[in-house]
C-alpha cells in the first residue's frame, strides 16, 4: 500500500476503532446496569434460581447462568439452528447446515425481529446481552464460532423440541441432490436400527379425585439426549415465576410449571410435515413444475455454506437451491423433485413458548395456544384448580383426507395443497375426562384417557401416523384402577419395571423352542437360556439376568426384523412376532447367548453389569470406555415398554452398553395450596468436569430417587451455596 493510500485509510481505521470502542463501553455500561437488577442464587445442587426486577432482567440472568453452566452447549445449539455447525466441525456438518439454511435466513429473522412487539424485543435484547456479558466477563472462554450474540438469533431456535420438524429432511437426500453425489450420500454412516432409541417423552396428569390429597399431579418426563437441557427457576417482579427444563440457550422454560399450572410436551405422532412430489419440466434451460393446468417457475437462490478445513482454515461451498410454493426441494425420487412443507413461524413460536410460562389457568393457556405455532408436541397439562388436559399440536394444516400424506403426494394436484390451519377444537383434545387420568407416551391420542379417549373415527387419518406403542400399553396398565395417588406413588409408576414388549415377544420364542424336536441340537444348546426366560416376570433390575438375555436377543432380532419386507402398517414388533419365523427368532437367541459368553464370560449376566451410565468429560459426544468409572442402570430402552427410558448400546471398543438418551429430566408436580415438586436431572447441572455439580445427581438418577425442588423462597433457605449478580 502506498504512503498516500495509507494516509487516506488511517483516519477511517481510527474512526472505526473509536466507534467500536465507544460501542464496547456503552455495552459494558448497559450490561452492568442489567446485571445489577438480577440476583442469582445457586442451590446445593448447583441449580440457578434467577430473579429480576423485570421479565427482561430475568431473561438476562438466566441466559448468563446457562452460559456459566455450559456455554459450549449454548453455542452449539445456535450453530445448529443458524446452519453454522460446519464452521466449527468441518465438512461432516455441511449437509446439516445446508438443510437448516433452506428454511432459516438471517435476513428474514432480522426483519421479524424488527417487527416484533416491544415486549418480545426487550426479551431478545436481554437474552443477547446476558450471553455477551458472560463472554465479556469470562475472557478465558473461547467460542468456537459465535463471539457476539445478536438479539434476532433467538428467533432461529424458538420452539425447544429435541430434533425438530426440519430433521424429516434427510441429509443423504440433500447430498445426493444438491451435491450430485449419490455414492457419498450412501456412504453416510447409518447405525444399526437397534441403536435407535425412541425419542420423545412421557407425560401423565392425575385429577384430584384420584389423589390422596385431592390435588392434581403432573409427571414431566422428557426423553432426550442426555444433558440436552438445563434445569432452573426464573422469576421477576412482573409476575413471572417458572421452574423446569430449559433447552440450552433458550430463554423460556420448555417443560415445567409455575405457581398455578404445569405443562409437559411429548413428541407427537401427528402428521404435520409433508412431502410433495413435483413434476419438473425444463423450459428454456430453466426448471418449471406442473400445478393443475399451468407450469410454474421453480424459484432458486444461492446459499453459501462456510466450513472449517482440517488445517483450521475456512472454506465455503455455494449451492443453488430450489423451491416451489410447497417448500424447498430436499431430494429427488426418480424423476420427481420432492418439496418439503413444514411449520416456519419463528415469531409466533417464540411468543407462544414464552407466554405459556406466564399463563395462570387453562383458559389463559389455551389463549396462548391460539398462536398455533406448536407443531411437534402433544401437551399434558394440570393446574391448581384441579383441571387436567390433553392438547394435540396446535399447528395442524387442514388437508384433503382422501390423500395419504404419510407418503409424498402429487404436487401437481391442487387438491393436495395445505389449506388453513385447523381450529384447536378440531384436533383431538381432552379436558377433565371421567377416568381421572391422561397420559401420552408419543403414541396416538386414542388411548390417552382409556375409554374416555378421543375416538379415532372422529378425526382424519393425518392426526396420527404412529399408533400405539409399548409404553402406552404400560402407562394404561399402571394407571387403570389406581386411586390415592401421591407424589411418591406417581414416581413409582414412572419407574415401574414391567416390560410389555417382552411380555408379548418371549412367549412366542419359548413356544418356538418347545416345538423343536428333541433331536434338534438347539434343544440342548438353548435349554438353559430358555429356562431362565421362561420363569422371568418381565421386570428389569440391576441384578436381573433375564433382562440382559432378553435385551441382547431383542436387539439382534430387532435388526433382523427391521430388514424384513413388511405389508403396509406392520410394525417392527409385529414383524418380530409374526413374520420373523421360528428359525430367525431362535437364531437371534443363539447369537445373543454367544455374544454374552464372548463379552462377559457367561450368558447369565446381571443387567447392571452391562447397562451403564458414564460421564467423564464435558464433551457433547462422549467417548465411552469400559476401563473408566460408570454406574449400573436398572431400566432399559423405552423400545421394550419401559416408562423410565435409558437408550444404550455398545460403542466402538466397549462390551458394555452406555446410555446417551432417555430419561433426562424427571419431575412430579403437586398442585396443592402451594405447588410442590420433586425432580432429577441426568448427571448434574454443570458441564464442567471440575465442578462438584457435574455428576452429583447421577446416583439419584440411576435409582429414580428424585430430590425436593426448592421452588418457594422458604424452601430455598438453608440450601443456598451462593448469591450473586451476573459478572461477580
XYZ file of C-alpha atoms in Angstrom:
728
model
C 0.000 0.000 0.000
C 1.372 3.453 -0.936
C 2.068 6.081 1.723
C -0.655 8.248 0.187
C -3.262 5.430 0.356
C -2.201 4.589 3.890
C -2.598 8.205 4.915
C -6.102 8.229 3.440
C -7.147 4.947 5.105
C -5.645 5.645 8.504
C -8.284 8.202 9.589
C -11.030 5.801 8.573
C -9.449 2.960 10.544
C -9.015 5.199 13.553
C -12.638 6.357 13.274
C -13.910 2.778 13.093
C -11.767 1.818 16.066
C -13.120 4.761 18.023
C -16.717 3.847 17.172
C -16.043 0.261 18.199
C -14.509 1.389 21.483
C -17.462 3.651 22.231
C -19.888 0.843 21.423
C -17.995 -1.566 23.690
C -18.067 0.995 26.501
C -21.798 1.574 26.022
C -22.400 -2.167 26.037
C -20.430 -2.612 29.258
C -22.417 0.129 30.979
C -25.725 -1.372 29.842
C -24.743 -4.875 30.898
C -23.630 -3.668 34.327
C -26.972 -1.917 34.797
C -28.893 -5.032 33.736
C -26.775 -7.293 35.937
C -27.500 -5.060 38.921
C -31.211 -5.794 38.557
C -30.623 -9.579 38.625
C -29.963 -11.902 41.548
C -28.821 -15.479 41.010
C -28.977 -17.964 43.863
C -27.334 -21.333 43.350
C -28.814 -24.099 45.483
C -26.919 -27.083 46.846
C -27.410 -28.940 43.556
C -25.955 -26.028 41.587
C -29.351 -25.117 40.148
C -29.818 -21.430 39.369
C -32.764 -19.549 40.828
C -32.777 -16.309 38.846
C -34.788 -13.238 39.867
C -35.040 -9.944 38.016
C -36.951 -6.751 38.527
C -38.492 -7.201 35.070
C -39.042 -10.197 32.837
C -36.200 -8.940 30.650
C -33.901 -8.823 33.673
C -34.790 -12.436 34.450
C -34.001 -13.408 30.856
C -30.632 -11.633 31.081
C -29.819 -13.549 34.252
C -30.943 -16.960 33.071
C -29.002 -16.620 29.801
C -25.921 -15.685 31.833
C -26.474 -18.605 34.239
C -26.832 -21.098 31.401
C -23.589 -19.876 29.876
C -21.900 -20.348 33.260
C -23.095 -23.945 33.378
C -22.284 -24.999 29.814
C -21.505 -22.308 27.243
C -20.409 -24.982 24.764
C -23.927 -26.416 24.599
C -25.481 -22.964 24.355
C -23.271 -22.012 21.422
C -23.621 -25.385 19.725
C -27.407 -25.174 19.737
C -27.179 -21.872 17.877
C -24.552 -23.177 15.485
C -27.099 -25.853 14.623
C -30.124 -23.567 14.452
C -28.334 -20.960 12.327
C -26.787 -23.528 9.986
C -23.238 -22.723 11.093
C -22.124 -26.001 12.660
C -19.689 -26.772 9.824
C -17.785 -23.592 10.713
C -16.807 -25.418 13.897
C -16.874 -29.083 12.959
C -15.929 -29.128 9.295
C -17.377 -30.761 6.204
C -19.078 -33.510 8.223
C -21.751 -30.942 9.130
C -22.038 -29.435 5.642
C -25.317 -31.097 4.686
C -26.888 -30.480 8.077
C -26.088 -26.776 7.664
C -27.482 -26.693 4.140
C -30.701 -28.260 5.400
C -31.025 -25.554 8.034
C -30.322 -22.772 5.544
C -33.133 -23.995 3.300
C -35.538 -22.743 5.965
C -33.590 -20.232 8.099
C -32.370 -16.992 6.542
C -30.732 -14.417 8.849
C -32.170 -11.570 6.782
C -35.681 -12.924 7.334
C -35.043 -13.274 11.070
C -33.710 -9.732 11.300
C -36.871 -8.487 9.600
C -39.019 -10.483 12.052
C -37.065 -9.035 14.955
C -37.645 -5.528 13.647
C -41.420 -6.003 13.646
C -41.610 -7.950 16.909
C -43.779 -6.490 19.690
C -41.763 -4.320 22.038
C -42.137 -6.710 24.978
C -40.643 -9.583 22.969
C -37.914 -7.403 21.518
C -36.892 -6.465 25.062
C -36.577 -10.161 25.964
C -34.463 -10.914 22.893
C -32.249 -7.911 23.662
C -31.797 -9.095 27.247
C -31.026 -12.637 26.103
C -28.241 -11.468 23.803
C -26.932 -9.079 26.465
C -26.770 -11.855 29.057
C -24.696 -14.089 26.788
C -22.437 -11.275 25.630
C -21.888 -10.106 29.205
C -20.854 -13.639 30.106
C -18.277 -13.677 27.300
C -17.013 -10.226 28.261
C -16.536 -11.251 31.908
C -15.017 -14.641 31.052
C -12.127 -13.951 28.644
C -10.847 -17.477 29.250
C -13.918 -18.850 27.428
C -13.263 -19.092 23.709
C -16.322 -19.572 21.497
C -15.840 -21.867 18.542
C -17.639 -19.520 16.152
C -20.134 -17.101 17.739
C -18.180 -14.384 19.522
C -21.135 -11.988 19.731
C -24.823 -12.839 20.006
C -27.408 -10.700 18.211
C -30.997 -10.449 19.519
C -32.541 -11.744 16.281
C -30.662 -15.038 16.686
C -33.176 -16.096 19.341
C -35.757 -16.442 16.559
C -33.709 -19.207 14.925
C -34.418 -21.542 17.853
C -37.858 -20.669 19.089
C -39.630 -23.920 19.914
C -37.404 -26.128 22.061
C -38.020 -29.700 20.904
C -35.183 -32.143 20.542
C -34.623 -32.611 16.865
C -37.480 -30.864 15.179
C -39.569 -30.904 12.066
C -36.602 -29.985 9.889
C -34.913 -33.312 10.630
C -37.515 -35.013 8.442
C -35.336 -33.874 5.534
C -32.633 -36.481 5.022
C -29.088 -35.168 4.732
C -28.441 -38.127 2.439
C -31.151 -36.866 0.118
C -29.648 -33.377 0.149
C -26.167 -34.677 -0.623
C -27.428 -36.830 -3.481
C -29.496 -33.972 -4.972
C -27.519 -30.778 -4.353
C -24.102 -32.401 -4.204
C -24.826 -34.644 -7.182
C -23.226 -37.272 -5.002
C -25.429 -40.356 -4.505
C -22.416 -42.509 -3.611
C -21.331 -40.037 -0.941
C -24.846 -39.985 0.420
C -24.866 -43.754 0.728
C -21.524 -43.575 2.497
C -23.014 -41.524 5.345
C -22.907 -43.708 8.443
C -26.182 -45.391 9.303
C -26.138 -47.091 12.717
C -27.927 -50.402 13.282
C -31.643 -49.943 13.786
C -31.338 -51.358 17.316
C -29.213 -48.316 18.224
C -32.217 -46.119 17.552
C -33.889 -45.011 20.755
C -37.478 -43.788 20.543
C -37.208 -40.063 21.196
C -39.979 -38.177 22.868
C -41.286 -38.273 26.382
C -43.829 -39.438 28.926
C -46.451 -37.156 30.384
C -49.097 -38.146 32.937
C -51.731 -35.984 34.622
C -53.840 -37.217 37.539
C -57.083 -35.488 38.548
C -57.733 -34.610 42.223
C -60.379 -37.320 42.590
C -57.685 -39.993 42.186
C -55.098 -38.433 44.520
C -54.696 -38.901 48.257
C -54.535 -35.166 48.942
C -57.186 -34.064 46.458
C -54.613 -32.208 44.337
C -53.826 -32.599 40.635
C -50.496 -34.283 39.864
C -48.291 -33.990 36.774
C -45.414 -36.201 35.603
C -42.842 -34.377 33.474
C -40.546 -36.962 31.876
C -38.803 -35.882 28.654
C -36.743 -38.476 26.806
C -33.927 -36.618 25.086
C -30.203 -36.802 24.573
C -28.566 -36.586 27.963
C -27.579 -33.107 29.153
C -29.730 -31.542 26.408
C -31.472 -29.206 28.827
C -30.655 -27.106 31.849
C -32.797 -27.045 34.989
C -33.520 -23.665 36.556
C -36.059 -21.252 38.008
C -36.725 -17.783 36.653
C -38.885 -15.130 38.305
C -39.493 -11.399 38.206
C -41.413 -8.616 39.899
C -43.683 -8.625 36.818
C -45.311 -11.923 37.795
C -43.015 -14.436 36.129
C -42.184 -17.480 38.279
C -41.475 -20.663 36.319
C -39.360 -23.738 37.028
C -38.287 -26.624 34.840
C -36.205 -27.750 31.894
C -34.686 -25.205 29.517
C -33.173 -26.248 26.219
C -29.644 -24.843 26.361
C -29.573 -21.283 25.066
C -33.298 -20.597 25.023
C -34.869 -18.064 27.355
C -38.073 -19.847 28.339
C -38.941 -22.862 30.475
C -39.758 -25.535 27.923
C -41.232 -28.236 30.169
C -42.165 -27.262 33.700
C -44.548 -25.420 35.973
C -45.322 -22.121 37.646
C -47.379 -21.340 40.765
C -50.625 -22.383 39.107
C -50.120 -24.646 36.078
C -47.762 -27.246 34.656
C -47.100 -28.348 31.087
C -45.346 -31.380 29.660
C -44.568 -31.701 25.938
C -44.247 -35.072 24.235
C -43.207 -35.580 20.612
C -46.326 -36.007 18.535
C -47.292 -38.663 16.023
C -49.480 -36.206 14.152
C -48.528 -35.715 10.513
C -47.567 -32.040 10.286
C -44.636 -32.343 7.859
C -45.440 -33.364 4.292
C -43.606 -34.093 1.064
C -44.916 -33.013 -2.332
C -43.687 -34.796 -5.470
C -43.171 -32.125 -8.107
C -43.318 -32.865 -11.832
C -40.419 -30.928 -13.345
C -40.382 -29.611 -16.897
C -37.294 -27.939 -18.349
C -38.171 -24.885 -20.411
C -35.580 -22.582 -21.989
C -32.988 -24.180 -19.746
C -34.919 -23.416 -16.552
C -36.966 -25.744 -14.320
C -40.740 -25.388 -14.066
C -43.249 -27.534 -12.184
C -46.741 -28.602 -13.066
C -49.563 -27.249 -10.949
C -53.003 -28.030 -12.261
C -53.145 -26.885 -15.882
C -50.239 -24.450 -15.583
C -46.472 -24.503 -15.451
C -44.958 -22.503 -12.615
C -41.302 -21.487 -12.415
C -39.228 -23.215 -9.757
C -37.663 -20.481 -7.643
C -33.934 -20.604 -6.989
C -31.357 -18.837 -4.870
C -27.726 -19.319 -3.981
C -26.851 -20.482 -0.469
C -23.313 -20.226 0.849
C -22.258 -22.790 3.452
C -18.931 -21.953 5.118
C -16.971 -24.742 6.762
C -13.768 -25.333 8.663
C -10.944 -27.109 6.872
C -8.879 -29.804 8.564
C -5.991 -27.352 8.987
C -8.258 -24.802 10.679
C -8.621 -22.524 7.678
C -12.001 -21.540 6.275
C -13.654 -22.515 3.023
C -17.171 -22.400 1.625
C -19.423 -24.124 -0.857
C -22.163 -22.386 -2.779
C -25.345 -24.252 -3.670
C -28.161 -23.195 -5.948
C -31.224 -24.374 -4.058
C -34.757 -24.707 -5.364
C -38.275 -24.338 -4.030
C -41.891 -24.458 -5.087
C -44.836 -22.928 -3.274
C -44.964 -26.144 -1.239
C -41.482 -25.601 0.184
C -37.771 -26.179 -0.523
C -36.680 -29.111 -2.678
C -34.927 -31.592 -0.387
C -34.332 -34.639 -2.598
C -35.274 -36.442 -5.783
C -37.404 -39.554 -6.146
C -36.931 -40.910 -9.642
C -37.751 -38.061 -11.989
C -39.732 -36.183 -9.314
C -38.355 -33.420 -7.146
C -39.554 -33.607 -3.547
C -40.573 -30.389 -1.791
C -40.929 -30.325 1.990
C -43.689 -28.401 3.763
C -43.395 -27.680 7.481
C -44.179 -25.025 10.070
C -41.936 -21.975 9.760
C -43.402 -19.400 12.176
C -40.487 -18.360 14.405
C -42.046 -15.132 15.659
C -45.320 -16.770 16.691
C -43.480 -19.788 18.107
C -41.257 -17.672 20.325
C -44.229 -15.715 21.631
C -46.165 -18.909 22.374
C -43.161 -20.526 24.057
C -42.720 -17.561 26.390
C -46.303 -16.583 27.134
C -47.415 -20.043 28.205
C -44.888 -19.885 31.063
C -46.898 -16.931 32.468
C -50.373 -18.437 31.975
C -52.186 -18.967 35.279
C -55.100 -21.198 34.288
C -56.447 -23.372 31.488
C -58.241 -20.534 29.700
C -55.052 -18.455 29.645
C -53.024 -21.418 28.412
C -55.485 -22.032 25.586
C -55.434 -18.357 24.619
C -51.673 -18.646 24.170
C -52.109 -21.906 22.259
C -54.116 -19.974 19.683
C -50.833 -18.686 18.244
C -50.889 -22.129 16.557
C -47.110 -22.280 16.444
C -46.515 -25.638 18.123
C -46.208 -28.356 15.513
C -44.089 -31.058 17.116
C -45.653 -31.547 20.539
C -48.587 -33.032 22.293
C -49.134 -31.389 25.679
C -50.179 -32.855 29.022
C -51.490 -30.132 31.336
C -52.507 -29.838 35.008
C -53.320 -26.908 37.308
C -54.177 -25.827 40.839
C -57.889 -25.632 40.022
C -57.858 -29.383 39.564
C -58.039 -29.423 35.761
C -56.105 -31.887 33.644
C -55.959 -31.726 29.862
C -54.501 -33.133 26.658
C -53.693 -30.927 23.659
C -52.694 -32.111 20.205
C -50.246 -29.863 18.309
C -51.769 -26.502 17.524
C -50.169 -26.204 14.082
C -52.149 -28.731 12.043
C -52.816 -27.908 8.386
C -56.248 -28.805 7.071
C -55.876 -31.357 4.268
C -57.979 -33.480 1.984
C -58.356 -36.786 3.823
C -58.585 -38.698 0.520
C -54.806 -38.463 0.236
C -52.239 -40.420 2.217
C -49.857 -37.743 3.493
C -47.592 -40.313 5.111
C -46.090 -40.611 1.614
C -45.204 -37.918 -0.927
C -48.403 -36.617 -2.506
C -48.781 -35.352 -6.047
C -47.714 -31.723 -6.002
C -49.284 -31.118 -9.414
C -52.753 -31.709 -7.978
C -54.007 -28.524 -6.266
C -56.305 -30.660 -4.123
C -53.274 -31.912 -2.157
C -52.314 -28.407 -1.002
C -52.403 -27.428 2.638
C -55.423 -25.343 3.471
C -55.859 -23.094 6.518
C -54.770 -24.277 9.956
C -57.343 -26.305 11.852
C -59.155 -24.665 14.778
C -57.937 -26.029 18.104
C -61.237 -27.767 18.825
C -60.992 -29.783 15.588
C -57.969 -31.721 16.815
C -58.043 -34.493 19.442
C -58.202 -32.944 22.898
C -59.308 -33.748 26.434
C -60.336 -31.750 29.482
C -61.090 -33.496 32.779
C -62.052 -36.935 31.404
C -64.116 -39.178 33.734
C -61.243 -41.670 34.031
C -59.371 -39.062 36.076
C -56.082 -39.576 34.267
C -54.432 -38.611 30.981
C -51.133 -39.730 29.506
C -49.089 -39.592 26.335
C -46.002 -41.630 25.504
C -45.522 -40.398 21.921
C -48.296 -42.775 20.943
C -51.622 -41.905 19.384
C -54.150 -39.803 21.319
C -56.802 -42.510 21.120
C -55.794 -44.206 24.370
C -54.822 -41.060 26.309
C -57.651 -41.472 28.839
C -58.600 -45.112 28.429
C -62.276 -45.467 27.470
C -62.703 -41.683 27.619
C -60.098 -41.022 24.940
C -60.805 -39.203 21.669
C -62.225 -41.588 19.085
C -60.113 -42.339 16.050
C -63.157 -42.424 13.754
C -63.898 -38.777 14.542
C -60.656 -37.441 13.038
C -58.788 -37.518 9.720
C -56.013 -40.072 9.469
C -53.273 -37.427 9.410
C -53.969 -36.769 13.109
C -51.762 -39.768 13.873
C -49.049 -41.644 11.998
C -47.638 -43.868 14.762
C -50.414 -45.770 16.525
C -49.962 -47.300 19.972
C -46.575 -48.206 21.445
C -45.437 -50.460 24.311
C -45.021 -47.504 26.666
C -48.642 -46.591 26.019
C -49.732 -50.104 26.970
C -47.573 -49.858 30.078
C -48.980 -46.455 31.090
C -52.522 -47.750 30.731
C -51.589 -50.696 32.932
C -50.128 -48.609 35.781
C -52.946 -46.027 35.723
C -56.052 -48.163 35.335
C -57.919 -48.849 38.576
C -55.497 -46.842 40.729
C -56.612 -44.432 43.467
C -54.945 -42.386 46.180
C -52.019 -41.261 44.018
C -49.299 -39.249 45.756
C -46.090 -37.730 44.514
C -44.282 -40.851 45.708
C -46.646 -43.337 44.059
C -46.610 -41.425 40.775
C -42.812 -41.575 40.851
C -43.114 -45.319 41.459
C -45.419 -45.589 38.451
C -42.949 -43.624 36.308
C -40.247 -46.153 37.232
C -42.417 -49.272 37.113
C -40.098 -52.037 35.822
C -42.556 -54.001 33.669
C -41.560 -54.542 30.003
C -44.719 -55.225 27.956
C -42.870 -55.744 24.662
C -41.122 -58.798 26.087
C -44.371 -59.988 27.639
C -45.616 -60.282 24.067
C -42.467 -61.489 22.317
C -40.923 -64.039 24.695
C -43.861 -66.475 24.939
C -43.620 -66.775 21.135
C -39.885 -67.526 21.359
C -40.473 -70.084 24.103
C -43.182 -71.756 22.011
C -40.707 -71.888 19.103
C -38.260 -73.679 21.348
C -40.863 -76.054 22.781
C -41.855 -77.054 19.247
C -38.343 -78.226 18.395
C -37.925 -81.997 18.171
C -35.724 -83.491 20.874
C -33.169 -84.442 18.240
C -32.611 -80.794 17.245
C -29.219 -79.660 18.640
C -30.756 -76.305 19.585
C -32.928 -78.131 22.127
C -29.920 -78.816 24.331
C -27.885 -75.728 23.465
C -30.664 -73.303 24.389
C -32.215 -75.196 27.293
C -30.546 -73.044 29.961
C -31.307 -69.638 28.401
C -34.919 -70.642 27.658
C -35.310 -71.875 31.224
C -34.115 -68.511 32.512
C -36.536 -66.604 30.287
C -39.442 -68.978 30.983
C -39.609 -68.002 34.643
C -38.967 -64.274 34.190
C -41.612 -61.767 35.333
C -40.684 -59.269 32.555
C -39.307 -56.737 35.020
C -35.965 -55.015 34.771
C -33.484 -54.703 37.637
C -29.748 -54.312 38.147
C -29.427 -57.932 39.308
C -31.745 -59.367 36.659
C -30.043 -61.876 34.357
C -33.164 -62.437 32.203
C -33.192 -58.716 31.395
C -29.689 -58.986 29.918
C -30.548 -62.031 27.854
C -33.868 -60.603 26.670
C -32.383 -57.250 25.638
C -29.494 -58.856 23.736
C -31.947 -61.171 21.984
C -34.389 -58.352 21.331
C -31.755 -56.044 19.860
C -30.500 -58.732 17.490
C -33.996 -59.720 16.410
C -34.953 -56.036 16.022
C -32.148 -55.557 13.491
C -33.190 -58.662 11.573
C -36.912 -57.846 11.629
C -36.298 -54.254 10.538
C -34.901 -55.560 7.259
C -37.871 -57.830 6.502
C -40.336 -56.840 3.813
C -43.482 -55.718 5.527
C -47.023 -55.240 4.460
C -48.431 -51.745 4.909
C -48.693 -50.643 8.526
C -46.970 -53.669 10.084
C -44.782 -52.503 12.974
C -41.370 -53.930 13.777
C -42.970 -55.583 16.830
C -45.430 -57.332 14.515
C -42.590 -58.417 12.240
C -40.689 -59.844 15.210
C -43.741 -61.761 16.406
C -45.369 -62.732 13.127
C -43.025 -62.534 10.151
C -39.578 -63.381 11.507
C -40.402 -67.059 11.965
C -39.108 -69.607 14.495
C -35.698 -70.117 12.888
C -34.886 -66.409 12.845
C -36.087 -65.915 16.425
C -34.115 -68.910 17.708
C -31.029 -67.883 15.734
C -31.223 -64.471 17.375
C -31.249 -66.158 20.790
C -28.224 -68.263 19.874
C -26.399 -65.140 18.741
C -27.329 -63.344 21.973
C -26.010 -66.257 24.053
C -22.761 -66.314 22.064
C -22.284 -62.559 22.418
C -22.845 -62.637 26.174
C -20.451 -65.549 26.589
C -17.798 -63.882 24.435
C -18.032 -60.451 26.053
C -18.840 -61.359 29.663
C -17.882 -64.999 30.064
C -21.426 -66.258 30.619
C -24.922 -65.930 29.189
C -26.168 -65.319 32.740
C -25.043 -61.751 33.498
C -26.780 -59.252 35.788
C -28.204 -56.382 33.761
C -26.422 -53.776 35.863
C -23.060 -55.251 34.847
C -23.881 -54.436 31.227
C -26.120 -51.367 31.252
C -24.133 -48.362 32.464
C -24.211 -44.621 32.940
C -20.867 -42.911 32.309
C -19.944 -39.217 32.284
C -16.247 -38.485 32.467
C -15.903 -35.299 30.419
C -17.941 -32.344 29.232
C -17.893 -33.237 25.533
C -21.226 -33.231 23.743
C -20.319 -36.535 22.082
C -18.648 -38.739 24.639
C -16.125 -41.499 24.059
C -17.092 -44.420 26.282
C -14.539 -46.656 27.944
C -15.079 -49.900 29.869
C -11.971 -49.071 31.902
C -13.352 -45.813 33.299
C -15.835 -45.356 36.166
C -19.501 -45.959 35.428
C -22.716 -46.755 37.282
C -25.265 -49.562 36.828
C -28.658 -48.536 35.450
C -31.651 -50.843 36.015
C -34.064 -49.532 33.383
C -33.910 -50.284 29.673
C -34.594 -48.699 26.342
C -38.153 -47.459 26.074
C -38.371 -49.625 22.965
C -39.358 -52.511 25.226
C -42.061 -50.512 27.007
C -40.051 -49.224 29.954
C -41.567 -45.931 31.060
C -38.191 -44.958 32.507
C -36.004 -44.838 29.423
C -32.272 -45.472 29.065
C -31.171 -45.665 25.437
C -27.906 -47.575 25.479
C -25.859 -49.833 23.238
C -22.287 -50.984 22.673
C -19.821 -48.428 21.342
C -16.529 -48.804 19.462
C -14.162 -50.571 21.815
C -16.756 -51.362 24.506
C -18.518 -54.518 25.598
C -20.848 -52.766 27.991
C -23.869 -50.721 26.974
C -23.588 -46.980 27.671
C -26.590 -44.684 27.568
C -26.799 -41.386 25.709
C -30.524 -40.645 25.787
C -33.776 -41.354 27.566
C -34.795 -40.027 30.972
C -33.074 -36.655 31.089
C -35.253 -34.522 33.382
C -37.930 -36.110 35.564
C -40.291 -34.157 37.793
C -43.515 -34.893 39.643
C -45.515 -31.779 40.495
C -48.379 -31.493 43.008
C -50.762 -28.531 42.678
C -51.884 -28.066 46.255
C -52.433 -24.822 48.144
C -48.810 -24.191 47.217
C -47.241 -26.019 44.298
C -44.530 -28.527 45.253
C -42.338 -30.853 43.242
C -39.590 -33.421 43.233
C -37.163 -33.701 40.320
C -33.937 -35.157 38.983
C -31.610 -34.248 36.116
C -29.287 -36.702 34.395
C -25.778 -36.332 35.777
C -25.716 -32.839 37.156
C -26.327 -29.199 36.332
C -22.795 -28.238 35.302
C -20.986 -29.247 32.128
C -17.611 -28.672 33.809
C -15.951 -31.926 34.964
C -14.200 -29.900 37.654
C -17.483 -28.841 39.241
C -18.988 -30.818 42.100
C -22.291 -30.422 40.244
C -21.030 -32.228 37.143
C -22.229 -35.638 38.302
C -23.726 -35.130 41.752
C -27.195 -36.298 40.680
C -26.024 -39.404 38.837
C -26.714 -41.968 41.564
C -30.144 -40.485 42.277
C -30.820 -40.511 38.540
C -30.000 -44.200 38.158
C -32.193 -45.168 41.111
C -35.142 -42.829 40.484
C -34.536 -41.023 43.780
C -35.976 -37.602 42.981
C -34.889 -34.669 45.159
C -37.026 -31.874 46.563
C -37.422 -28.842 44.301
C -36.730 -25.545 46.078
C -39.460 -23.561 44.342
C -40.508 -21.236 47.166
C -38.078 -18.879 48.952
C -38.698 -20.693 52.224
C -37.782 -23.988 50.511
C -34.538 -22.492 49.297
C -33.467 -21.149 52.677
C -30.716 -23.313 54.139
C -29.856 -24.700 50.704
C -28.119 -21.708 49.118
C -24.498 -22.158 48.096
C -24.009 -18.747 46.540
C -25.896 -15.495 45.910
C -24.536 -13.062 43.317
C -25.209 -10.715 40.420
C -24.040 -11.663 36.912
C -20.415 -10.696 36.435
C -19.469 -11.144 40.080
